[in-house]
DNA sequence: CACCGTCGATACATTGACGTATCGAATACA
DNA sequence: TGTATTCGATACGTCAATGTATCGACGGTG
C-alpha cells in the first residue's frame, strides 16, 4: 500500500510548513531561504525538493493551510460562543470571541506577509479572498447574534459594522507589535472599546 | 566650492530613492536588488555604492524621506482645512482631509513594507514611531476642530476616535487593493461611513 | 526473507547578487 | 584654460542560494 508512504510524506510536509511559518515570520517570504526552512524542520534540501517544486509552491501550500486552520478555529469559536445559549453581556460575547483569535507576533507577521503577497500576486489573492469572505460571514454572525440577544439593532449595515470591528482588531495588533517587542498583543484597550462602540452604533430593538 | 558637487549628489540620491520606491512596491524590500533600483533610476551600481553603503542604508533613508513627506502633506492639508474658517458639514471637513492623503497602490505597498520592517527591526521602528505619533496628533486636531465647529462633543476619548478612523482608513486601503488591481483605492464607502460614525460617537455639546 | 519503490541526504553545477577596486569623465576652481 | 577633485561606470572576485542528479536507506509487500 502507498498509505504509509504518503502518510510519511504528509508528516514531513507538515514539519516543513511549521518550520516555514516560523522562518517566514523572522525574515519574510523573500528573505527566507529553502535551506533555513529545511534546517529548522530538521531536514536537508533534498527533502524539500522531493516535496515541493519551489519555494513559491510551499508558500502557496502554507497559505492554504493557514486559511483552513483559521476558518476552523473561527468556526469552532463561533459555535462555542453562540450555542451556549447562556449569553451574558455584549462585552462577554465579543470579548471571548475576539480573544479566541490568535494574537501572537508570529501570527501577525505571517499574515502581514500574506496580505502583502496577496496584493502582489493574484494566485494568492484568490486564497485570501475566500478566507476574507468566510471570516466576514462568521464574524458578522457573532455580532448579529450578540445584538439580538441583547435586544438591540444596529443603526448601520451589519457588513459595515463587521468591517469596522475587524479593522480595529487588525490595527490594534499592528500598533501593539510596532510599539513593543512583546510576543503577545495587549488587547485590554480594545476589549473596552468594542462594546462601547457597538452600543453607540445600535438602538433598542422595537418589539 | 563643494555646493554644486553636493547638489549633484543630492539629485542622484533623489532619483535613486524614487526608483527604490517603485521597485520596492513591486518586489518588496527583500526582493528588490540594488541592480534593479539602479537600472530604474538610470544608473549603474557604481553610482549606488558611491552614495550608500548598502541597501539597508538606502532603505532607512527612504523611510525617513517618506516620513517627512507624509508629515508635510498632512500638516499642509490640516492647515488648508482648518484655517479656511469656512467649515461646512462634518462630512466636508473630514472628507477632504482623508482624500488629501495618498491612496495609490505604490504608496500602500511601500508603507506595508514599512510596517512589517519596523516590527522586525528596531532602528526602523523609531522612525515609524515618530511618524505615527505626529500623524495621530495632526489627525486628532482635525477631528477635534471638526467637532467643535459643529457644536458636538465626542463621547469617547479623542485618542480612541483617532485610532478608530485611522484603522478604518488603513483597512479600506487594504481591502481595496486586495479586491482589485486598480491603481487607486475606491474610498466612496468609507467617505459615507466616517461622518455617520462620528455623529454616533458624539453628542451635542452643552453650552 | 528478499525484493521493490519511495523518500531524504549528498554532491555538483549554475546563477545572480554583492561589494570593491580601478578607471574615465564631468565639474569646480585658480 | 589648466588642474584637481568628485562622481559614476566597468570589471572583477566572492559568496550564498538554487535546482538537479545520484545514491543509500528505510518501509511495505509478496
Short mmCIF file of C-alpha atoms in Angstrom, two decimals, chain B:
data_model
loop_
_atom_site.label_atom_id
_atom_site.label_comp_id
_atom_site.label_asym_id
_atom_site.label_seq_id
_atom_site.Cartn_x
_atom_site.Cartn_y
_atom_site.Cartn_z
CA UNK B 1 33.00 75.23 -3.72
CA UNK B 2 31.53 71.87 -2.99
CA UNK B 3 27.99 73.22 -3.26
CA UNK B 4 27.44 72.08 -6.80
CA UNK B 5 29.05 68.76 -6.13
CA UNK B 6 26.79 68.00 -3.26
CA UNK B 7 23.85 69.30 -5.22
CA UNK B 8 24.56 66.77 -7.93
CA UNK B 9 24.90 64.18 -5.25
CA UNK B 10 21.54 65.10 -3.77
CA UNK B 11 19.95 64.83 -7.18
CA UNK B 12 21.15 61.30 -7.83
CA UNK B 13 20.09 60.29 -4.37
CA UNK B 14 16.62 61.59 -5.10
CA UNK B 15 16.48 59.60 -8.30
CA UNK B 16 17.73 56.52 -6.51
CA UNK B 17 15.11 56.94 -3.81
CA UNK B 18 12.33 57.46 -6.32
CA UNK B 19 13.41 54.33 -8.15
CA UNK B 20 13.71 52.42 -4.90
CA UNK B 21 10.16 53.36 -4.00
CA UNK B 22 8.81 51.84 -7.18
CA UNK B 23 10.94 48.73 -7.18
CA UNK B 24 10.15 48.21 -3.54
CA UNK B 25 6.43 48.34 -4.23
CA UNK B 26 6.85 45.78 -6.98
CA UNK B 27 9.05 43.23 -5.30
CA UNK B 28 9.30 44.10 -1.61
CA UNK B 29 12.31 45.16 0.38
CA UNK B 30 13.96 41.78 0.36
CA UNK B 31 13.11 41.09 -3.24
CA UNK B 32 14.46 44.35 -4.55
CA UNK B 33 18.05 44.17 -5.77
CA UNK B 34 20.47 47.03 -5.89
CA UNK B 35 20.79 46.46 -9.60
CA UNK B 36 17.04 46.80 -10.20
CA UNK B 37 16.94 50.07 -8.31
CA UNK B 38 19.89 51.49 -10.19
CA UNK B 39 18.55 50.34 -13.53
CA UNK B 40 15.22 52.04 -12.96
CA UNK B 41 16.98 55.18 -11.84
CA UNK B 42 19.14 55.15 -14.95
CA UNK B 43 22.40 54.45 -13.14
CA UNK B 44 24.68 51.51 -12.64
CA UNK B 45 25.65 50.01 -9.34
CA UNK B 46 28.69 52.22 -9.20
CA UNK B 47 26.51 55.24 -8.55
CA UNK B 48 24.72 53.41 -5.80
CA UNK B 49 27.77 52.39 -3.82
CA UNK B 50 29.14 55.85 -4.21
CA UNK B 51 26.12 57.13 -2.31
CA UNK B 52 25.08 54.37 0.04
CA UNK B 53 26.97 51.77 1.97
CA UNK B 54 24.31 49.10 1.50
CA UNK B 55 20.72 48.50 0.59
CA UNK B 56 19.72 48.80 4.24
CA UNK B 57 21.30 52.20 4.28
CA UNK B 58 19.18 53.35 1.38
CA UNK B 59 16.04 51.82 2.85
CA UNK B 60 16.47 53.77 6.03
CA UNK B 61 16.98 56.94 4.01
CA UNK B 62 13.86 56.20 2.01
CA UNK B 63 11.85 55.68 5.16
CA UNK B 64 12.93 58.99 6.57
CA UNK B 65 12.10 60.78 3.36
CA UNK B 66 8.71 59.13 3.20
CA UNK B 67 8.04 60.07 6.76
CA UNK B 68 8.98 63.70 6.20
CA UNK B 69 6.90 63.91 3.05
CA UNK B 70 3.88 62.41 4.71
CA UNK B 71 4.03 64.74 7.66
CA UNK B 72 4.46 67.78 5.44
CA UNK B 73 1.50 66.77 3.30
CA UNK B 74 -0.52 66.03 6.41
CA UNK B 75 0.28 69.32 8.01
CA UNK B 76 -0.47 71.40 4.96
CA UNK B 77 -3.74 69.54 4.49
CA UNK B 78 -4.67 70.28 8.08
CA UNK B 79 -3.92 73.96 7.66
CA UNK B 80 -5.86 74.16 4.43
CA UNK B 81 -8.86 72.61 6.06
CA UNK B 82 -8.84 74.29 9.41
CA UNK B 83 -7.75 77.82 8.63
CA UNK B 84 -10.32 78.37 5.97
CA UNK B 85 -12.70 79.28 8.78
CA UNK B 86 -15.46 78.33 6.41
CA UNK B 87 -16.09 74.84 7.67
CA UNK B 88 -19.11 73.24 6.11
CA UNK B 89 -20.52 69.97 7.26
CA UNK B 90 -18.54 67.44 9.22
CA UNK B 91 -18.61 65.36 6.11
CA UNK B 92 -16.79 68.01 4.16
CA UNK B 93 -14.01 68.57 6.62
CA UNK B 94 -13.01 65.01 7.23
CA UNK B 95 -13.81 64.01 3.73
CA UNK B 96 -11.49 66.49 2.15
CA UNK B 97 -8.88 65.71 4.73
CA UNK B 98 -8.98 62.00 4.16
CA UNK B 99 -8.96 62.32 0.41
CA UNK B 100 -5.92 64.54 0.62
CA UNK B 101 -3.94 61.52 1.76
CA UNK B 102 -2.18 59.42 -0.85
CA UNK B 103 -4.20 56.35 -1.71
CA UNK B 104 -2.37 54.74 -4.59
CA UNK B 105 -1.16 51.21 -4.78
CA UNK B 106 2.53 52.03 -4.64
CA UNK B 107 2.05 54.10 -1.54
CA UNK B 108 0.14 51.33 0.13
CA UNK B 109 2.70 48.68 -0.67
CA UNK B 110 5.63 50.80 0.41
CA UNK B 111 4.06 51.50 3.75
CA UNK B 112 3.02 47.92 4.16
CA UNK B 113 6.69 47.04 3.81
CA UNK B 114 7.46 49.88 6.12
CA UNK B 115 5.29 48.49 8.90
CA UNK B 116 6.46 44.93 8.51
CA UNK B 117 10.06 46.02 8.52
CA UNK B 118 9.50 48.21 11.56
CA UNK B 119 8.01 45.33 13.51
CA UNK B 120 11.15 43.32 12.83
CA UNK B 121 13.83 45.98 13.09
CA UNK B 122 14.11 48.43 15.92
CA UNK B 123 16.04 51.08 14.02
CA UNK B 124 13.16 51.42 11.63
CA UNK B 125 10.67 51.25 14.45
CA UNK B 126 11.99 54.51 15.86
CA UNK B 127 11.42 56.32 12.60
CA UNK B 128 7.99 54.83 12.39
CA UNK B 129 7.13 55.79 15.94
CA UNK B 130 7.73 59.44 15.17
CA UNK B 131 5.61 59.28 12.06
CA UNK B 132 2.91 57.53 13.97
CA UNK B 133 2.81 59.99 16.82
CA UNK B 134 2.75 63.04 14.59
CA UNK B 135 0.07 61.55 12.38
CA UNK B 136 -2.04 60.96 15.43
CA UNK B 137 -1.59 64.48 16.63
CA UNK B 138 -2.46 66.09 13.32
CA UNK B 139 -5.37 63.82 12.63
CA UNK B 140 -6.67 64.28 16.14
CA UNK B 141 -6.58 68.04 15.72
CA UNK B 142 -8.77 67.79 12.65
CA UNK B 143 -11.32 65.65 14.38
CA UNK B 144 -11.33 67.92 17.37
CA UNK B 145 -11.76 71.04 15.29
CA UNK B 146 -14.47 69.46 13.20
CA UNK B 147 -16.44 68.54 16.30
CA UNK B 148 -16.10 71.99 17.80
CA UNK B 149 -17.16 73.65 14.60
CA UNK B 150 -20.26 71.53 14.58
CA UNK B 151 -21.06 72.05 18.23
CA UNK B 152 -20.59 68.43 19.14
CA UNK B 153 -18.53 66.67 21.74
CA UNK B 154 -17.08 63.18 21.44
CA UNK B 155 -18.49 60.60 23.81
CA UNK B 156 -15.27 58.64 23.60
CA UNK B 157 -11.65 59.61 24.08
CA UNK B 158 -10.25 61.71 21.25
CA UNK B 159 -7.28 59.44 21.02
CA UNK B 160 -9.52 56.41 20.61
CA UNK B 161 -11.54 58.16 17.98
CA UNK B 162 -8.39 58.97 16.06
CA UNK B 163 -7.18 55.41 16.23
CA UNK B 164 -10.56 54.29 15.06
CA UNK B 165 -10.58 56.48 11.98
CA UNK B 166 -7.02 55.61 11.07
CA UNK B 167 -7.88 51.95 11.43
CA UNK B 168 -10.78 52.36 9.05
CA UNK B 169 -8.63 54.23 6.60
CA UNK B 170 -5.95 51.57 6.57
CA UNK B 171 -8.38 48.69 6.36
CA UNK B 172 -10.19 50.35 3.49
CA UNK B 173 -6.99 50.68 1.50
CA UNK B 174 -6.02 47.11 2.19
CA UNK B 175 -9.40 45.75 1.17
CA UNK B 176 -9.43 47.87 -1.94
CA UNK B 177 -6.09 46.57 -3.21
CA UNK B 178 -6.81 43.02 -2.17
CA UNK B 179 -10.06 43.06 -4.05
CA UNK B 180 -9.00 44.63 -7.31
CA UNK B 181 -5.86 45.50 -9.17
CA UNK B 182 -6.85 49.12 -9.59
CA UNK B 183 -4.19 51.71 -9.03
CA UNK B 184 -6.31 53.96 -6.87
CA UNK B 185 -8.40 52.84 -3.92
CA UNK B 186 -12.12 53.45 -4.03
CA UNK B 187 -12.98 55.45 -0.94
CA UNK B 188 -16.64 56.24 -1.51
CA UNK B 189 -17.92 53.72 1.02
CA UNK B 190 -15.56 54.99 3.68
CA UNK B 191 -16.42 58.59 2.99
CA UNK B 192 -20.01 57.84 3.84
CA UNK B 193 -19.20 55.84 6.93
CA UNK B 194 -16.95 58.27 8.69
CA UNK B 195 -19.43 61.10 9.23
CA UNK B 196 -22.05 58.62 10.36
CA UNK B 197 -19.60 57.17 12.78
CA UNK B 198 -18.53 60.50 14.19
CA UNK B 199 -22.11 61.55 14.70
CA UNK B 200 -22.84 58.30 16.52
CA UNK B 201 -19.82 58.79 18.74
CA UNK B 202 -20.60 62.36 19.72
CA UNK B 203 -23.38 64.33 21.34
CA UNK B 204 -24.46 67.97 21.16
CA UNK B 205 -22.06 70.00 23.25
CA UNK B 206 -23.60 71.71 26.25
CA UNK B 207 -23.09 75.42 26.02
#
